[in-house]
Every structure is written in structure tokens, then in C-alpha cells.
Amino acid sequence: MSRLLTAMNELIQIFKEYAGKEGDAKTLSKGEVKTLLSKELGINLEAAKDKAALDKMFKDLDANADGTVDFTEFITLVAAITAILQGS
Ligand SMILES: [Ca+2]
């Protein structure tokens, strides 16, 4: 498999791993987003003072405002962060 396909497959596997932790296995809940941000990106929003930041980030990610983050919404985040990394 090409490197790009390998990377894309990895994104799918990571999404499935976190989405499957609780509730609907096809979407990320707020708690799953928090865990994914922490473990995969080192963004820790555990403290009580970070609750507003987590709420805002989740709301921004949840483009169709259905209360969950689906795979399309997840890869939008990944694409945005990748663009930032590439530019630095
Ligand atoms: Ca959504």
C-alpha cells in the first residue's frame, strides 16, 4: 500500500478506535473527542477551567450541530491541523 493510502487507513482506524469507546461507534462524543485530543495530539482539556474550551472546540467540530462528531467532521479537523503543521 502506498504511504498516502497507509496514512488514510490509519486515520480511519484511529477514528474507529476512539468512536468505539462509548455510545454510537460511528461518531465521537464530547468525551471521546477529549480523549482523542489528549492522547493523539497532546491537547489536554481535563481541568475544569478547560470545560469552556472543550465545549467550543466540540461545537466548532460538530459542523452539522447534531451533537456528535462524525468521520467527515473529524477529518476536517485533521486537515486543518495538517495545514498548520505544513506551514510551520
Ligand atoms: Ca456532527
PDB file of N, CA and C and ligand atoms in Angstrom:
ATOM      1  N   MET A   1       0.846  -1.199   0.000  1.00  0.00           N
ATOM      2  CA  MET A   1       0.000   0.000   0.000  1.00  0.00           C
ATOM      3  C   MET A   1       0.886   1.257   0.000  1.00  0.00           C
ATOM      4  N   SER A   2       0.455   2.252  -0.750  1.00  0.00           N
ATOM      5  CA  SER A   2       1.233   3.498  -0.800  1.00  0.00           C
ATOM      6  C   SER A   2       1.260   4.175   0.570  1.00  0.00           C
ATOM      7  N   ARG A   3       2.204   5.081   0.755  1.00  0.00           N
ATOM      8  CA  ARG A   3       2.299   5.781   2.029  1.00  0.00           C
ATOM      9  C   ARG A   3       1.044   6.584   2.318  1.00  0.00           C
ATOM     10  N   LEU A   4       0.502   7.239   1.264  1.00  0.00           N
ATOM     11  CA  LEU A   4      -0.686   8.061   1.480  1.00  0.00           C
ATOM     12  C   LEU A   4      -1.881   7.196   1.862  1.00  0.00           C
ATOM     13  N   LEU A   5      -2.045   6.059   1.148  1.00  0.00           N
ATOM     14  CA  LEU A   5      -3.157   5.170   1.498  1.00  0.00           C
ATOM     15  C   LEU A   5      -2.982   4.617   2.909  1.00  0.00           C
ATOM     16  N   THR A   6      -1.734   4.311   3.277  1.00  0.00           N
ATOM     17  CA  THR A   6      -1.455   3.827   4.630  1.00  0.00           C
ATOM     18  C   THR A   6      -1.863   4.887   5.655  1.00  0.00           C
ATOM     19  N   ALA A   7      -1.510   6.145   5.377  1.00  0.00           N
ATOM     20  CA  ALA A   7      -1.850   7.238   6.298  1.00  0.00           C
ATOM     21  C   ALA A   7      -3.369   7.402   6.388  1.00  0.00           C
ATOM     22  N   MET A   8      -4.057   7.309   5.257  1.00  0.00           N
ATOM     23  CA  MET A   8      -5.513   7.456   5.248  1.00  0.00           C
ATOM     24  C   MET A   8      -6.175   6.321   6.027  1.00  0.00           C
ATOM     25  N   ASN A   9      -5.643   5.112   5.820  1.00  0.00           N
ATOM     26  CA  ASN A   9      -6.172   3.957   6.543  1.00  0.00           C
ATOM     27  C   ASN A   9      -5.970   4.109   8.046  1.00  0.00           C
ATOM     28  N   GLU A  10      -4.838   4.684   8.404  1.00  0.00           N
ATOM     29  CA  GLU A  10      -4.529   4.911   9.813  1.00  0.00           C
ATOM     30  C   GLU A  10      -5.534   5.897  10.431  1.00  0.00           C
ATOM     31  N   LEU A  11      -5.890   6.940   9.669  1.00  0.00           N
ATOM     32  CA  LEU A  11      -6.890   7.907  10.139  1.00  0.00           C
ATOM     33  C   LEU A  11      -8.215   7.205  10.429  1.00  0.00           C
ATOM     34  N   ILE A  12      -8.600   6.312   9.517  1.00  0.00           N
ATOM     35  CA  ILE A  12      -9.860   5.574   9.689  1.00  0.00           C
ATOM     36  C   ILE A  12      -9.797   4.721  10.959  1.00  0.00           C
ATOM     37  N   GLN A  13      -8.655   4.038  11.152  1.00  0.00           N
ATOM     38  CA  GLN A  13      -8.512   3.160  12.314  1.00  0.00           C
ATOM     39  C   GLN A  13      -8.528   3.956  13.628  1.00  0.00           C
ATOM     40  N   ILE A  14      -7.856   5.113  13.617  1.00  0.00           N
ATOM     41  CA  ILE A  14      -7.821   5.947  14.829  1.00  0.00           C
ATOM     42  C   ILE A  14      -9.236   6.433  15.158  1.00  0.00           C
ATOM     43  N   PHE A  15      -9.960   6.885  14.133  1.00  0.00           N
ATOM     44  CA  PHE A  15     -11.327   7.355  14.368  1.00  0.00           C
ATOM     45  C   PHE A  15     -12.174   6.229  14.967  1.00  0.00           C
ATOM     46  N   LYS A  16     -12.084   5.040  14.365  1.00  0.00           N
ATOM     47  CA  LYS A  16     -12.880   3.889  14.845  1.00  0.00           C
ATOM     48  C   LYS A  16     -12.530   3.533  16.282  1.00  0.00           C
ATOM     49  N   GLU A  17     -11.232   3.594  16.589  1.00  0.00           N
ATOM     50  CA  GLU A  17     -10.776   3.219  17.933  1.00  0.00           C
ATOM     51  C   GLU A  17     -11.428   4.129  18.990  1.00  0.00           C
ATOM     52  N   TYR A  18     -11.438   5.442  18.733  1.00  0.00           N
ATOM     53  CA  TYR A  18     -11.985   6.367  19.724  1.00  0.00           C
ATOM     54  C   TYR A  18     -13.513   6.412  19.682  1.00  0.00           C
ATOM     55  N   ALA A  19     -14.086   6.336  18.474  1.00  0.00           N
ATOM     56  CA  ALA A  19     -15.552   6.383  18.348  1.00  0.00           C
ATOM     57  C   ALA A  19     -16.195   5.167  19.012  1.00  0.00           C
ATOM     58  N   GLY A  20     -15.452   4.065  19.094  1.00  0.00           N
ATOM     59  CA  GLY A  20     -15.997   2.832  19.640  1.00  0.00           C
ATOM     60  C   GLY A  20     -15.951   2.747  21.153  1.00  0.00           C
ATOM     61  N   LYS A  21     -15.418   3.780  21.810  1.00  0.00           N
ATOM     62  CA  LYS A  21     -15.257   3.701  23.264  1.00  0.00           C
ATOM     63  C   LYS A  21     -16.578   3.772  24.024  1.00  0.00           C
ATOM     64  N   GLU A  22     -17.527   4.584  23.534  1.00  0.00           N
ATOM     65  CA  GLU A  22     -18.825   4.673  24.220  1.00  0.00           C
ATOM     66  C   GLU A  22     -19.897   5.084  23.210  1.00  0.00           C
ATOM     67  N   GLY A  23     -21.130   4.707  23.459  1.00  0.00           N
ATOM     68  CA  GLY A  23     -22.251   5.110  22.625  1.00  0.00           C
ATOM     69  C   GLY A  23     -22.117   4.664  21.182  1.00  0.00           C
ATOM     70  N   ASP A  24     -22.530   5.535  20.252  1.00  0.00           N
ATOM     71  CA  ASP A  24     -22.510   5.230  18.825  1.00  0.00           C
ATOM     72  C   ASP A  24     -21.072   5.048  18.343  1.00  0.00           C
ATOM     73  N   ALA A  25     -20.760   3.883  17.778  1.00  0.00           N
ATOM     74  CA  ALA A  25     -19.402   3.571  17.343  1.00  0.00           C
ATOM     75  C   ALA A  25     -19.031   4.259  16.034  1.00  0.00           C
ATOM     76  N   LYS A  26     -19.999   4.960  15.425  1.00  0.00           N
ATOM     77  CA  LYS A  26     -19.717   5.649  14.156  1.00  0.00           C
ATOM     78  C   LYS A  26     -19.469   7.144  14.354  1.00  0.00           C
ATOM     79  N   THR A  27     -19.616   7.617  15.594  1.00  0.00           N
ATOM     80  CA  THR A  27     -19.399   9.040  15.868  1.00  0.00           C
ATOM     81  C   THR A  27     -18.618   9.213  17.168  1.00  0.00           C
ATOM     82  N   LEU A  28     -18.001  10.390  17.293  1.00  0.00           N
ATOM     83  CA  LEU A  28     -17.283  10.735  18.517  1.00  0.00           C
ATOM     84  C   LEU A  28     -18.181  11.574  19.412  1.00  0.00           C
ATOM     85  N   SER A  29     -18.284  11.178  20.666  1.00  0.00           N
ATOM     86  CA  SER A  29     -18.975  12.000  21.665  1.00  0.00           C
ATOM     87  C   SER A  29     -17.996  13.060  22.163  1.00  0.00           C
ATOM     88  N   LYS A  30     -18.472  13.968  22.992  1.00  0.00           N
ATOM     89  CA  LYS A  30     -17.579  15.001  23.530  1.00  0.00           C
ATOM     90  C   LYS A  30     -16.453  14.368  24.347  1.00  0.00           C
ATOM     91  N   GLY A  31     -16.797  13.347  25.131  1.00  0.00           N
ATOM     92  CA  GLY A  31     -15.782  12.671  25.937  1.00  0.00           C
ATOM     93  C   GLY A  31     -14.747  11.972  25.073  1.00  0.00           C
ATOM     94  N   GLU A  32     -15.203  11.371  23.976  1.00  0.00           N
ATOM     95  CA  GLU A  32     -14.272  10.689  23.063  1.00  0.00           C
ATOM     96  C   GLU A  32     -13.359  11.703  22.369  1.00  0.00           C
ATOM     97  N   VAL A  33     -13.918  12.860  21.997  1.00  0.00           N
ATOM     98  CA  VAL A  33     -13.093  13.922  21.391  1.00  0.00           C
ATOM     99  C   VAL A  33     -12.018  14.365  22.375  1.00  0.00           C
ATOM    100  N   LYS A  34     -12.417  14.531  23.637  1.00  0.00           N
ATOM    101  CA  LYS A  34     -11.470  14.946  24.671  1.00  0.00           C
ATOM    102  C   LYS A  34     -10.325  13.940  24.788  1.00  0.00           C
ATOM    103  N   THR A  35     -10.659  12.657  24.815  1.00  0.00           N
ATOM    104  CA  THR A  35      -9.643  11.612  24.926  1.00  0.00           C
ATOM    105  C   THR A  35      -8.734  11.592  23.704  1.00  0.00           C
ATOM    106  N   LEU A  36      -9.322  11.718  22.522  1.00  0.00           N
ATOM    107  CA  LEU A  36      -8.543  11.698  21.277  1.00  0.00           C
ATOM    108  C   LEU A  36      -7.587  12.886  21.219  1.00  0.00           C
ATOM    109  N   LEU A  37      -8.071  14.065  21.559  1.00  0.00           N
ATOM    110  CA  LEU A  37      -7.224  15.267  21.547  1.00  0.00           C
ATOM    111  C   LEU A  37      -6.046  15.093  22.497  1.00  0.00           C
ATOM    112  N   SER A  38      -6.326  14.506  23.661  1.00  0.00           N
ATOM    113  CA  SER A  38      -5.298  14.317  24.669  1.00  0.00           C
ATOM    114  C   SER A  38      -4.257  13.287  24.237  1.00  0.00           C
ATOM    115  N   LYS A  39      -4.722  12.110  23.834  1.00  0.00           N
ATOM    116  CA  LYS A  39      -3.801  11.005  23.554  1.00  0.00           C
ATOM    117  C   LYS A  39      -3.099  11.128  22.209  1.00  0.00           C
ATOM    118  N   GLU A  40      -3.780  11.681  21.216  1.00  0.00           N
ATOM    119  CA  GLU A  40      -3.192  11.724  19.873  1.00  0.00           C
ATOM    120  C   GLU A  40      -2.535  13.060  19.545  1.00  0.00           C
ATOM    121  N   LEU A  41      -2.970  14.135  20.189  1.00  0.00           N
ATOM    122  CA  LEU A  41      -2.440  15.457  19.832  1.00  0.00           C
ATOM    123  C   LEU A  41      -1.811  16.193  21.012  1.00  0.00           C
ATOM    124  N   GLY A  42      -1.899  15.602  22.212  1.00  0.00           N
ATOM    125  CA  GLY A  42      -1.309  16.247  23.371  1.00  0.00           C
ATOM    126  C   GLY A  42      -2.041  17.502  23.797  1.00  0.00           C
ATOM    127  N   ILE A  43      -3.313  17.623  23.377  1.00  0.00           N
ATOM    128  CA  ILE A  43      -4.129  18.771  23.783  1.00  0.00           C
ATOM    129  C   ILE A  43      -4.975  18.325  24.962  1.00  0.00           C
ATOM    130  N   ASN A  44      -4.607  18.812  26.162  1.00  0.00           N
ATOM    131  CA  ASN A  44      -5.293  18.355  27.371  1.00  0.00           C
ATOM    132  C   ASN A  44      -6.319  19.372  27.854  1.00  0.00           C
ATOM    133  N   LEU A  45      -7.575  18.951  27.849  1.00  0.00           N
ATOM    134  CA  LEU A  45      -8.669  19.814  28.288  1.00  0.00           C
ATOM    135  C   LEU A  45      -9.394  19.147  29.456  1.00  0.00           C
ATOM    136  N   GLU A  46      -8.588  18.625  30.379  1.00  0.00           N
ATOM    137  CA  GLU A  46      -9.132  17.871  31.503  1.00  0.00           C
ATOM    138  C   GLU A  46      -9.620  18.780  32.632  1.00  0.00           C
ATOM    139  N   ALA A  47      -8.896  19.867  32.855  1.00  0.00           N
ATOM    140  CA  ALA A  47      -9.195  20.733  34.004  1.00  0.00           C
ATOM    141  C   ALA A  47     -10.560  21.400  33.852  1.00  0.00           C
ATOM    142  N   ALA A  48     -11.166  21.702  34.984  1.00  0.00           N
ATOM    143  CA  ALA A  48     -12.487  22.323  34.987  1.00  0.00           C
ATOM    144  C   ALA A  48     -12.479  23.637  34.201  1.00  0.00           C
ATOM    145  N   LYS A  49     -11.343  24.362  34.299  1.00  0.00           N
ATOM    146  CA  LYS A  49     -11.258  25.647  33.599  1.00  0.00           C
ATOM    147  C   LYS A  49     -11.230  25.470  32.077  1.00  0.00           C
ATOM    148  N   ASP A  50     -10.904  24.257  31.640  1.00  0.00           N
ATOM    149  CA  ASP A  50     -10.846  23.989  30.197  1.00  0.00           C
ATOM    150  C   ASP A  50     -12.190  23.581  29.614  1.00  0.00           C
ATOM    151  N   LYS A  51     -13.216  23.468  30.467  1.00  0.00           N
ATOM    152  CA  LYS A  51     -14.506  22.980  30.004  1.00  0.00           C
ATOM    153  C   LYS A  51     -15.066  23.868  28.879  1.00  0.00           C
ATOM    154  N   ALA A  52     -14.933  25.180  29.040  1.00  0.00           N
ATOM    155  CA  ALA A  52     -15.443  26.094  28.012  1.00  0.00           C
ATOM    156  C   ALA A  52     -14.692  25.912  26.694  1.00  0.00           C
ATOM    157  N   ALA A  53     -13.368  25.691  26.802  1.00  0.00           N
ATOM    158  CA  ALA A  53     -12.556  25.479  25.596  1.00  0.00           C
ATOM    159  C   ALA A  53     -12.973  24.194  24.889  1.00  0.00           C
ATOM    160  N   LEU A  54     -13.201  23.138  25.691  1.00  0.00           N
ATOM    161  CA  LEU A  54     -13.642  21.874  25.106  1.00  0.00           C
ATOM    162  C   LEU A  54     -15.017  22.029  24.450  1.00  0.00           C
ATOM    163  N   ASP A  55     -15.926  22.715  25.148  1.00  0.00           N
ATOM    164  CA  ASP A  55     -17.272  22.933  24.598  1.00  0.00           C
ATOM    165  C   ASP A  55     -17.200  23.676  23.266  1.00  0.00           C
ATOM    166  N   LYS A  56     -16.325  24.706  23.214  1.00  0.00           N
ATOM    167  CA  LYS A  56     -16.205  25.498  21.987  1.00  0.00           C
ATOM    168  C   LYS A  56     -15.605  24.656  20.860  1.00  0.00           C
ATOM    169  N   MET A  57     -14.556  23.897  21.192  1.00  0.00           N
ATOM    170  CA  MET A  57     -13.909  23.074  20.167  1.00  0.00           C
ATOM    171  C   MET A  57     -14.881  22.036  19.622  1.00  0.00           C
ATOM    172  N   PHE A  58     -15.645  21.419  20.537  1.00  0.00           N
ATOM    173  CA  PHE A  58     -16.604  20.399  20.109  1.00  0.00           C
ATOM    174  C   PHE A  58     -17.673  21.016  19.210  1.00  0.00           C
ATOM    175  N   LYS A  59     -18.146  22.201  19.596  1.00  0.00           N
ATOM    176  CA  LYS A  59     -19.169  22.892  18.806  1.00  0.00           C
ATOM    177  C   LYS A  59     -18.641  23.243  17.413  1.00  0.00           C
ATOM    178  N   ASP A  60     -17.368  23.677  17.371  1.00  0.00           N
ATOM    179  CA  ASP A  60     -16.750  24.012  16.088  1.00  0.00           C
ATOM    180  C   ASP A  60     -16.598  22.768  15.206  1.00  0.00           C
ATOM    181  N   LEU A  61     -16.233  21.651  15.839  1.00  0.00           N
ATOM    182  CA  LEU A  61     -16.043  20.410  15.083  1.00  0.00           C
ATOM    183  C   LEU A  61     -17.369  19.860  14.573  1.00  0.00           C
ATOM    184  N   ASP A  62     -18.404  20.013  15.377  1.00  0.00           N
ATOM    185  CA  ASP A  62     -19.720  19.450  15.049  1.00  0.00           C
ATOM    186  C   ASP A  62     -20.428  20.368  14.040  1.00  0.00           C
ATOM    187  N   ALA A  63     -19.952  20.303  12.791  1.00  0.00           N
ATOM    188  CA  ALA A  63     -20.407  21.245  11.757  1.00  0.00           C
ATOM    189  C   ALA A  63     -21.922  21.194  11.532  1.00  0.00           C
ATOM    190  N   ASN A  64     -22.510  19.986  11.589  1.00  0.00           N
ATOM    191  CA  ASN A  64     -23.952  19.898  11.347  1.00  0.00           C
ATOM    192  C   ASN A  64     -24.777  19.949  12.645  1.00  0.00           C
ATOM    193  N   ALA A  65     -24.096  20.268  13.742  1.00  0.00           N
ATOM    194  CA  ALA A  65     -24.755  20.505  15.034  1.00  0.00           C
ATOM    195  C   ALA A  65     -25.713  19.396  15.466  1.00  0.00           C
ATOM    196  N   ASP A  66     -25.280  18.131  15.267  1.00  0.00           N
ATOM    197  CA  ASP A  66     -26.130  17.017  15.715  1.00  0.00           C
ATOM    198  C   ASP A  66     -25.654  16.434  17.045  1.00  0.00           C
ATOM    199  N   GLY A  67     -24.697  17.100  17.678  1.00  0.00           N
ATOM    200  CA  GLY A  67     -24.255  16.666  18.998  1.00  0.00           C
ATOM    201  C   GLY A  67     -23.187  15.594  18.998  1.00  0.00           C
ATOM    202  N   THR A  68     -22.737  15.194  17.811  1.00  0.00           N
ATOM    203  CA  THR A  68     -21.653  14.218  17.711  1.00  0.00           C
ATOM    204  C   THR A  68     -20.706  14.652  16.594  1.00  0.00           C
ATOM    205  N   VAL A  69     -19.495  14.077  16.601  1.00  0.00           N
ATOM    206  CA  VAL A  69     -18.515  14.363  15.553  1.00  0.00           C
ATOM    207  C   VAL A  69     -18.363  13.101  14.696  1.00  0.00           C
ATOM    208  N   ASP A  70     -18.809  13.196  13.436  1.00  0.00           N
ATOM    209  CA  ASP A  70     -18.699  12.031  12.548  1.00  0.00           C
ATOM    210  C   ASP A  70     -17.349  12.051  11.829  1.00  0.00           C
ATOM    211  N   PHE A  71     -17.110  11.051  10.988  1.00  0.00           N
ATOM    212  CA  PHE A  71     -15.789  10.925  10.363  1.00  0.00           C
ATOM    213  C   PHE A  71     -15.446  12.125   9.488  1.00  0.00           C
ATOM    214  N   THR A  72     -16.416  12.631   8.748  1.00  0.00           N
ATOM    215  CA  THR A  72     -16.176  13.802   7.889  1.00  0.00           C
ATOM    216  C   THR A  72     -15.777  15.009   8.728  1.00  0.00           C
ATOM    217  N   GLU A  73     -16.455  15.197   9.849  1.00  0.00           N
ATOM    218  CA  GLU A  73     -16.126  16.318  10.735  1.00  0.00           C
ATOM    219  C   GLU A  73     -14.736  16.125  11.354  1.00  0.00           C
ATOM    220  N   PHE A  74     -14.397  14.875  11.675  1.00  0.00           N
ATOM    221  CA  PHE A  74     -13.082  14.548  12.235  1.00  0.00           C
ATOM    222  C   PHE A  74     -11.968  14.849  11.235  1.00  0.00           C
ATOM    223  N   ILE A  75     -12.133  14.433   9.982  1.00  0.00           N
ATOM    224  CA  ILE A  75     -11.029  14.652   9.030  1.00  0.00           C
ATOM    225  C   ILE A  75     -10.894  16.126   8.653  1.00  0.00           C
ATOM    226  N   THR A  76     -11.947  16.906   8.854  1.00  0.00           N
ATOM    227  CA  THR A  76     -11.833  18.351   8.663  1.00  0.00           C
ATOM    228  C   THR A  76     -10.855  18.921   9.690  1.00  0.00           C
ATOM    229  N   LEU A  77     -10.942  18.443  10.910  1.00  0.00           N
ATOM    230  CA  LEU A  77     -10.006  18.849  11.962  1.00  0.00           C
ATOM    231  C   LEU A  77      -8.586  18.425  11.605  1.00  0.00           C
ATOM    232  N   VAL A  78      -8.449  17.164  11.184  1.00  0.00           N
ATOM    233  CA  VAL A  78      -7.124  16.640  10.831  1.00  0.00           C
ATOM    234  C   VAL A  78      -6.522  17.457   9.681  1.00  0.00           C
ATOM    235  N   ALA A  79      -7.339  17.787   8.690  1.00  0.00           N
ATOM    236  CA  ALA A  79      -6.854  18.570   7.549  1.00  0.00           C
ATOM    237  C   ALA A  79      -6.407  19.955   8.008  1.00  0.00           C
ATOM    238  N   ALA A  80      -7.174  20.568   8.894  1.00  0.00           N
ATOM    239  CA  ALA A  80      -6.824  21.908   9.380  1.00  0.00           C
ATOM    240  C   ALA A  80      -5.510  21.883  10.143  1.00  0.00           C
ATOM    241  N   ILE A  81      -5.331  20.875  11.015  1.00  0.00           N
ATOM    242  CA  ILE A  81      -4.098  20.780  11.799  1.00  0.00           C
ATOM    243  C   ILE A  81      -2.917  20.445  10.885  1.00  0.00           C
ATOM    244  N   THR A  82      -3.150  19.582   9.884  1.00  0.00           N
ATOM    245  CA  THR A  82      -2.087  19.219   8.939  1.00  0.00           C
ATOM    246  C   THR A  82      -1.613  20.452   8.186  1.00  0.00           C
ATOM    247  N   ALA A  83      -2.550  21.315   7.790  1.00  0.00           N
ATOM    248  CA  ALA A  83      -2.196  22.543   7.077  1.00  0.00           C
ATOM    249  C   ALA A  83      -1.338  23.447   7.961  1.00  0.00           C
ATOM    250  N   ILE A  84      -1.667  23.507   9.248  1.00  0.00           N
ATOM    251  CA  ILE A  84      -0.883  24.321  10.183  1.00  0.00           C
ATOM    252  C   ILE A  84       0.527  23.756  10.313  1.00  0.00           C
ATOM    253  N   LEU A  85       0.636  22.409  10.451  1.00  0.00           N
ATOM    254  CA  LEU A  85       1.945  21.762  10.593  1.00  0.00           C
ATOM    255  C   LEU A  85       2.794  21.995   9.353  1.00  0.00           C
ATOM    256  N   GLN A  86       2.169  21.896   8.199  1.00  0.00           N
ATOM    257  CA  GLN A  86       2.891  22.035   6.929  1.00  0.00           C
ATOM    258  C   GLN A  86       3.445  23.451   6.783  1.00  0.00           C
ATOM    259  N   GLY A  87       2.697  24.411   7.312  1.00  0.00           N
ATOM    260  CA  GLY A  87       3.086  25.809   7.165  1.00  0.00           C
ATOM    261  C   GLY A  87       4.133  26.272   8.173  1.00  0.00           C
ATOM    262  N   SER A  88       4.422  25.401   9.150  1.00  0.00           N
ATOM    263  CA  SER A  88       5.356  25.851  10.194  1.00  0.00           C
ATOM    264  C   SER A  88       6.784  25.436   9.903  1.00  0.00           C
TER     265      SER A  88
HETATM  266 CA    CA B   1     -21.941  16.197  13.739  1.00  0.00          CA
END
